[in-house]
Amino acid sequence: MDAIADPNFKHQGNKPGSVEESPSLLTVIVDITPQLWTEFDLKNGKKDSILDVLKALIVFLNAHLAFNTSNQVALIAAHSQGIKYLYPKNKADDDEISSKNEKEDRDLFIISKNMYRRFRNVDETLVEELYMLFKEEEQSIGKVTQKSTLAGGISAALAYTDRITREMETISLKSRIMVLTCGSDKGNRDEVFQYIPIMNCIFSATKIKCPIDVVKIGGSKESTFLQQTTDATNGIYLHVTSTDGLLQYLSTAMFIDPSLRQIIVKPNKGSVDFRTSCYLTGKVVAVGYICSVCLCVLSIIPPGNVCPACDSEFDERVIAKLKKKPVVPRLTKRKSANHVSKK
């Protein structure tokens, strides 16, 4: 723990022959879209499952900070209308939060004042920010269109990770990202339309060697693109049916160090669906048309013979060949040996 936290603590320095572990940065993206969690509660006959997730997440973050005094955490919320950085907060945001609390006269001091300082800073900020965000989400239900913002959350996490890594060039910083989302039995929502942004995130994470882990709660269908994300970035994909025992799943599967994942059997599924989605229809396809300029995948020939992604005009001769129906050769009938006339 920090020397300031305990006045009796005396730093003795590293002993001869000891190896100091490199600090680690854990960035968590929480999908708190109300529509998904409401469907999950109705199906499982529960209430406020997101609170169970919040409790497990707080313990998980505190455990990560306890491993090493140099470890860092960051939290990003992906809600129905965008993303929001929850932790860490800058001084201007802290002043704004405190002024709002005074105006609303809320009493959210549920965190013990005797808690370790770093734990308390994370826990209080997380509870305060999520409370205000949930309040805004309740007012927007039924008024605005619900959409998925996971791709934006992953992009923001990668940007934050890259900035912190550049600021700590003298220190070997290990970084990883964890996505915590809720599944739906009605399909993958509009996740199919996020294929290109998610692929860009995969390329960026691979370049900076940052694994992306995914924890999906509920839902009968697997997330195709999130599975591809974990497979390409050497991450872990975990699908749990309920919030019961979530902390045990997080503390066992999600604490595997990235440097050890090459020699440890990860709790991933054996098969990964590598299919892509059509840019126009959003349907997952195995065979389709590909634009030679932007590599846009299409399941149908676009109207006007123009790529809907980059506006490139396709060759009319090529389009004519694609529209041409295949020619099936006629098979000639062979004469039976019994009908052959004898000379």
Tab-separated table of N, CA and C in Angstrom, residues 150-247:
chain	number	residue	atom	x	y	z
A	150	LEU	N	-20.936	0.281	-28.146
A	150	LEU	CA	-19.768	-0.465	-27.704
A	150	LEU	C	-18.539	-0.144	-28.552
A	151	ALA	N	-18.727	0.029	-29.854
A	151	ALA	CA	-17.586	0.348	-30.707
A	151	ALA	C	-16.953	1.670	-30.299
A	152	GLY	N	-17.783	2.651	-29.966
A	152	GLY	CA	-17.252	3.927	-29.497
A	152	GLY	C	-16.556	3.795	-28.160
A	153	GLY	N	-17.089	2.938	-27.281
A	153	GLY	CA	-16.444	2.721	-25.994
A	153	GLY	C	-15.083	2.068	-26.137
A	154	ILE	N	-14.972	1.091	-27.031
A	154	ILE	CA	-13.679	0.435	-27.258
A	154	ILE	C	-12.680	1.421	-27.858
A	155	SER	N	-13.136	2.280	-28.769
A	155	SER	CA	-12.253	3.290	-29.363
A	155	SER	C	-11.738	4.256	-28.303
A	156	ALA	N	-12.637	4.681	-27.412
A	156	ALA	CA	-12.219	5.588	-26.340
A	156	ALA	C	-11.233	4.912	-25.398
A	157	ALA	N	-11.450	3.638	-25.105
A	157	ALA	CA	-10.530	2.909	-24.227
A	157	ALA	C	-9.154	2.768	-24.862
A	158	LEU	N	-9.103	2.512	-26.166
A	158	LEU	CA	-7.822	2.401	-26.856
A	158	LEU	C	-7.094	3.745	-26.878
A	159	ALA	N	-7.848	4.821	-27.078
A	159	ALA	CA	-7.227	6.150	-27.077
A	159	ALA	C	-6.648	6.483	-25.707
A	160	TYR	N	-7.393	6.160	-24.655
A	160	TYR	CA	-6.905	6.416	-23.296
A	160	TYR	C	-5.675	5.554	-22.992
A	161	THR	N	-5.711	4.298	-23.397
A	161	THR	CA	-4.586	3.400	-23.163
A	161	THR	C	-3.336	3.892	-23.870
A	162	ASP	N	-3.489	4.332	-25.109
A	162	ASP	CA	-2.335	4.828	-25.867
A	162	ASP	C	-1.754	6.088	-25.220
A	163	ARG	N	-2.602	6.970	-24.714
A	163	ARG	CA	-2.119	8.206	-24.085
A	163	ARG	C	-1.355	7.905	-22.804
A	164	ILE	N	-1.898	7.028	-21.963
A	164	ILE	CA	-1.218	6.691	-20.722
A	164	ILE	C	0.103	5.978	-21.000
A	165	THR	N	0.130	5.134	-22.016
A	165	THR	CA	1.360	4.421	-22.357
A	165	THR	C	2.445	5.381	-22.809
A	166	ARG	N	2.044	6.401	-23.587
A	166	ARG	CA	3.025	7.395	-24.043
A	166	ARG	C	3.525	8.259	-22.882
A	167	GLU	N	2.657	8.550	-21.929
A	167	GLU	CA	3.077	9.355	-20.785
A	167	GLU	C	4.024	8.602	-19.860
A	168	MET	N	3.938	7.279	-19.869
A	168	MET	CA	4.787	6.450	-18.993
A	168	MET	C	5.791	5.670	-19.836
A	169	GLU	N	6.505	6.356	-20.698
A	169	GLU	CA	7.448	5.693	-21.589
A	169	GLU	C	8.594	5.044	-20.823
A	170	THR	N	8.964	5.634	-19.685
A	170	THR	CA	10.091	5.093	-18.922
A	170	THR	C	9.723	3.847	-18.137
A	171	ILE	N	8.411	3.561	-18.016
A	171	ILE	CA	7.950	2.405	-17.251
A	171	ILE	C	7.294	1.411	-18.197
A	172	SER	N	7.617	0.142	-18.004
A	172	SER	CA	6.995	-0.909	-18.816
A	172	SER	C	5.577	-1.147	-18.311
A	173	LEU	N	4.613	-0.553	-18.989
A	173	LEU	CA	3.212	-0.627	-18.566
A	173	LEU	C	2.482	-1.696	-19.354
A	174	LYS	N	1.849	-2.620	-18.645
A	174	LYS	CA	1.005	-3.636	-19.277
A	174	LYS	C	-0.433	-3.137	-19.272
A	175	SER	N	-1.100	-3.245	-20.388
A	175	SER	CA	-2.464	-2.713	-20.496
A	175	SER	C	-3.381	-3.760	-21.106
A	176	ARG	N	-4.639	-3.721	-20.701
A	176	ARG	CA	-5.672	-4.582	-21.270
A	176	ARG	C	-7.026	-3.914	-21.080
A	177	ILE	N	-7.980	-4.346	-21.881
A	177	ILE	CA	-9.327	-3.772	-21.883
A	177	ILE	C	-10.324	-4.889	-21.623
A	178	MET	N	-11.344	-4.605	-20.828
A	178	MET	CA	-12.403	-5.577	-20.561
A	178	MET	C	-13.754	-4.943	-20.873
A	179	VAL	N	-14.548	-5.629	-21.684
A	179	VAL	CA	-15.881	-5.180	-22.066
A	179	VAL	C	-16.905	-6.005	-21.313
A	180	LEU	N	-17.805	-5.340	-20.619
A	180	LEU	CA	-18.853	-6.012	-19.861
A	180	LEU	C	-20.193	-5.579	-20.433
A	181	THR	N	-20.899	-6.519	-21.068
A	181	THR	CA	-22.141	-6.190	-21.749
A	181	THR	C	-23.227	-7.197	-21.409
A	182	CYS	N	-24.452	-6.852	-21.769
A	182	CYS	CA	-25.606	-7.718	-21.521
A	182	CYS	C	-26.147	-8.209	-22.856
A	183	GLY	N	-26.462	-9.506	-22.940
A	183	GLY	CA	-26.952	-10.082	-24.180
A	183	GLY	C	-28.447	-9.923	-24.331
A	184	SER	N	-28.926	-10.192	-25.527
A	184	SER	CA	-30.345	-10.100	-25.829
A	184	SER	C	-30.746	-11.262	-26.710
A	185	ASP	N	-31.941	-11.816	-26.459
A	185	ASP	CA	-32.454	-12.913	-27.271
A	185	ASP	C	-33.078	-12.424	-28.572
A	186	LYS	N	-33.196	-11.125	-28.730
A	186	LYS	CA	-33.793	-10.575	-29.937
A	186	LYS	C	-32.758	-10.288	-31.002
A	187	GLY	N	-31.575	-10.862	-30.845
A	187	GLY	CA	-30.531	-10.633	-31.828
A	187	GLY	C	-29.462	-9.735	-31.243
A	188	ASN	N	-28.532	-9.338	-32.076
A	188	ASN	CA	-27.418	-8.513	-31.644
A	188	ASN	C	-27.695	-7.027	-31.816
A	189	ARG	N	-28.989	-6.628	-31.754
A	189	ARG	CA	-29.370	-5.226	-31.917
A	189	ARG	C	-28.767	-4.692	-33.198
A	190	ASP	N	-28.218	-3.506	-33.169
A	190	ASP	CA	-27.604	-2.955	-34.372
A	190	ASP	C	-26.105	-3.175	-34.364
A	191	GLU	N	-25.656	-4.216	-33.624
A	191	GLU	CA	-24.232	-4.513	-33.595
A	191	GLU	C	-23.714	-4.879	-34.982
A	192	VAL	N	-24.576	-5.413	-35.832
A	192	VAL	CA	-24.143	-5.800	-37.165
A	192	VAL	C	-23.702	-4.597	-37.974
A	193	PHE	N	-24.224	-3.411	-37.655
A	193	PHE	CA	-23.839	-2.221	-38.386
A	193	PHE	C	-22.555	-1.616	-37.839
A	194	GLN	N	-21.949	-2.223	-36.824
A	194	GLN	CA	-20.719	-1.712	-36.248
A	194	GLN	C	-19.515	-2.551	-36.651
A	195	TYR	N	-19.646	-3.321	-37.702
A	195	TYR	CA	-18.557	-4.223	-38.068
A	195	TYR	C	-17.284	-3.455	-38.414
A	196	ILE	N	-17.386	-2.409	-39.242
A	196	ILE	CA	-16.203	-1.649	-39.642
A	196	ILE	C	-15.555	-0.944	-38.456
A	197	PRO	N	-16.314	-0.235	-37.575
A	197	PRO	CA	-15.663	0.367	-36.397
A	197	PRO	C	-15.004	-0.659	-35.483
A	198	ILE	N	-15.648	-1.810	-35.299
A	198	ILE	CA	-15.053	-2.830	-34.432
A	198	ILE	C	-13.790	-3.408	-35.058
A	199	MET	N	-13.775	-3.598	-36.375
A	199	MET	CA	-12.575	-4.088	-37.040
A	199	MET	C	-11.438	-3.088	-36.917
A	200	ASN	N	-11.746	-1.797	-37.009
A	200	ASN	CA	-10.714	-0.774	-36.816
A	200	ASN	C	-10.143	-0.840	-35.402
A	201	CYS	N	-11.018	-1.103	-34.423
A	201	CYS	CA	-10.553	-1.249	-33.045
A	201	CYS	C	-9.653	-2.473	-32.890
A	202	ILE	N	-9.996	-3.554	-33.591
A	202	ILE	CA	-9.175	-4.763	-33.533
A	202	ILE	C	-7.774	-4.484	-34.075
A	203	PHE	N	-7.687	-3.789	-35.200
A	203	PHE	CA	-6.382	-3.480	-35.789
A	203	PHE	C	-5.565	-2.584	-34.852
A	204	SER	N	-6.221	-1.611	-34.229
A	204	SER	CA	-5.510	-0.704	-33.323
A	204	SER	C	-5.023	-1.438	-32.078
A	205	ALA	N	-5.881	-2.308	-31.518
A	205	ALA	CA	-5.486	-3.058	-30.325
A	205	ALA	C	-4.346	-4.021	-30.629
A	206	THR	N	-4.357	-4.614	-31.808
A	206	THR	CA	-3.284	-5.515	-32.197
A	206	THR	C	-1.965	-4.768	-32.353
A	207	LYS	N	-2.050	-3.545	-32.863
A	207	LYS	CA	-0.830	-2.766	-33.090
A	207	LYS	C	-0.165	-2.371	-31.778
A	208	ILE	N	-0.950	-1.994	-30.770
A	208	ILE	CA	-0.371	-1.597	-29.489
A	208	ILE	C	-0.284	-2.770	-28.517
A	209	LYS	N	-0.621	-3.969	-28.991
A	209	LYS	CA	-0.536	-5.199	-28.200
A	209	LYS	C	-1.353	-5.099	-26.916
A	210	CYS	N	-2.609	-4.731	-27.079
A	210	CYS	CA	-3.523	-4.587	-25.946
A	210	CYS	C	-4.646	-5.604	-26.087
A	211	PRO	N	-4.674	-6.651	-25.295
A	211	PRO	CA	-5.756	-7.651	-25.399
A	211	PRO	C	-7.087	-7.075	-24.937
A	212	ILE	N	-8.160	-7.526	-25.576
A	212	ILE	CA	-9.514	-7.098	-25.236
A	212	ILE	C	-10.294	-8.312	-24.754
A	213	ASP	N	-10.723	-8.276	-23.501
A	213	ASP	CA	-11.537	-9.339	-22.917
A	213	ASP	C	-13.003	-8.934	-22.947
A	214	VAL	N	-13.879	-9.923	-23.038
A	214	VAL	CA	-15.319	-9.677	-23.121
A	214	VAL	C	-16.041	-10.583	-22.136
A	215	VAL	N	-16.930	-9.987	-21.351
A	215	VAL	CA	-17.821	-10.736	-20.466
A	215	VAL	C	-19.245	-10.410	-20.883
A	216	LYS	N	-19.935	-11.399	-21.426
A	216	LYS	CA	-21.309	-11.221	-21.865
A	216	LYS	C	-22.243	-11.923	-20.888
A	217	ILE	N	-23.230	-11.173	-20.391
A	217	ILE	CA	-24.158	-11.703	-19.393
A	217	ILE	C	-25.512	-11.926	-20.044
A	218	GLY	N	-26.026	-13.157	-19.966
A	218	GLY	CA	-27.341	-13.474	-20.499
A	218	GLY	C	-27.351	-13.554	-22.007
A	219	GLY	N	-28.546	-13.810	-22.550
A	219	GLY	CA	-28.694	-13.929	-23.991
A	219	GLY	C	-28.344	-15.324	-24.476
A	220	SER	N	-29.114	-15.810	-25.436
A	220	SER	CA	-28.870	-17.152	-25.959
A	220	SER	C	-27.913	-17.162	-27.145
A	221	LYS	N	-27.742	-16.013	-27.797
A	221	LYS	CA	-26.880	-15.933	-28.970
A	221	LYS	C	-25.525	-15.362	-28.591
A	222	GLU	N	-24.495	-15.878	-29.261
A	222	GLU	CA	-23.151	-15.360	-29.045
A	222	GLU	C	-22.949	-14.078	-29.849
A	223	SER	N	-22.077	-13.226	-29.350
A	223	SER	CA	-21.747	-11.986	-30.043
A	223	SER	C	-20.640	-12.281	-31.050
A	224	THR	N	-20.994	-12.308	-32.331
A	224	THR	CA	-20.045	-12.714	-33.374
A	224	THR	C	-18.829	-11.811	-33.415
A	225	PHE	N	-19.052	-10.512	-33.456
A	225	PHE	CA	-17.937	-9.585	-33.634
A	225	PHE	C	-17.096	-9.446	-32.370
A	226	LEU	N	-17.716	-9.575	-31.204
A	226	LEU	CA	-16.932	-9.522	-29.971
A	226	LEU	C	-16.091	-10.791	-29.816
A	227	GLN	N	-16.595	-11.911	-30.311
A	227	GLN	CA	-15.792	-13.127	-30.331
A	227	GLN	C	-14.567	-12.949	-31.222
A	228	GLN	N	-14.771	-12.344	-32.390
A	228	GLN	CA	-13.651	-12.079	-33.284
A	228	GLN	C	-12.656	-11.116	-32.644
A	229	THR	N	-13.156	-10.161	-31.847
A	229	THR	CA	-12.286	-9.203	-31.185
A	229	THR	C	-11.352	-9.881	-30.200
A	230	THR	N	-11.898	-10.760	-29.373
A	230	THR	CA	-11.058	-11.454	-28.391
A	230	THR	C	-10.082	-12.422	-29.061
A	231	ASP	N	-10.507	-13.062	-30.128
A	231	ASP	CA	-9.636	-14.019	-30.802
A	231	ASP	C	-8.457	-13.318	-31.467
A	232	ALA	N	-8.705	-12.158	-32.078
A	232	ALA	CA	-7.641	-11.448	-32.799
A	232	ALA	C	-6.674	-10.738	-31.864
A	233	THR	N	-7.122	-10.357	-30.665
A	233	THR	CA	-6.274	-9.600	-29.744
A	233	THR	C	-5.742	-10.447	-28.592
A	234	ASN	N	-5.902	-11.766	-28.674
A	234	ASN	CA	-5.451	-12.680	-27.620
A	234	ASN	C	-6.193	-12.416	-26.306
A	235	GLY	N	-7.474	-12.115	-26.422
A	235	GLY	CA	-8.294	-11.861	-25.250
A	235	GLY	C	-9.087	-13.078	-24.833
A	236	ILE	N	-9.956	-12.884	-23.853
A	236	ILE	CA	-10.784	-13.956	-23.292
A	236	ILE	C	-12.246	-13.586	-23.488
A	237	TYR	N	-13.018	-14.515	-24.039
A	237	TYR	CA	-14.452	-14.323	-24.231
A	237	TYR	C	-15.189	-15.225	-23.257
A	238	LEU	N	-15.998	-14.621	-22.389
A	238	LEU	CA	-16.705	-15.365	-21.352
A	238	LEU	C	-18.193	-15.047	-21.431
A	239	HIS	N	-19.015	-16.085	-21.557
A	239	HIS	CA	-20.469	-15.923	-21.640
A	239	HIS	C	-21.096	-16.589	-20.424
A	240	VAL	N	-21.688	-15.781	-19.555
A	240	VAL	CA	-22.343	-16.296	-18.346
A	240	VAL	C	-23.843	-16.070	-18.479
A	241	THR	N	-24.617	-16.969	-17.918
A	241	THR	CA	-26.072	-16.917	-18.087
A	241	THR	C	-26.753	-15.950	-17.135
A	242	SER	N	-26.154	-15.667	-15.981
A	242	SER	CA	-26.780	-14.786	-15.001
A	242	SER	C	-25.707	-14.030	-14.234
A	243	THR	N	-26.150	-13.148	-13.371
A	243	THR	CA	-25.218	-12.370	-12.551
A	243	THR	C	-24.807	-13.100	-11.280
A	244	ASP	N	-25.375	-14.264	-11.030
A	244	ASP	CA	-24.995	-15.045	-9.844
A	244	ASP	C	-23.568	-15.561	-9.998
A	245	GLY	N	-22.743	-15.289	-9.000
A	245	GLY	CA	-21.353	-15.744	-9.056
A	245	GLY	C	-20.495	-14.986	-10.041
A	246	LEU	N	-20.928	-13.777	-10.418
A	246	LEU	CA	-20.164	-13.011	-11.405
A	246	LEU	C	-18.773	-12.672	-10.888
A	247	LEU	N	-18.660	-12.362	-9.612
A	247	LEU	CA	-17.355	-12.021	-9.052
A	247	LEU	C	-16.376	-13.183	-9.167
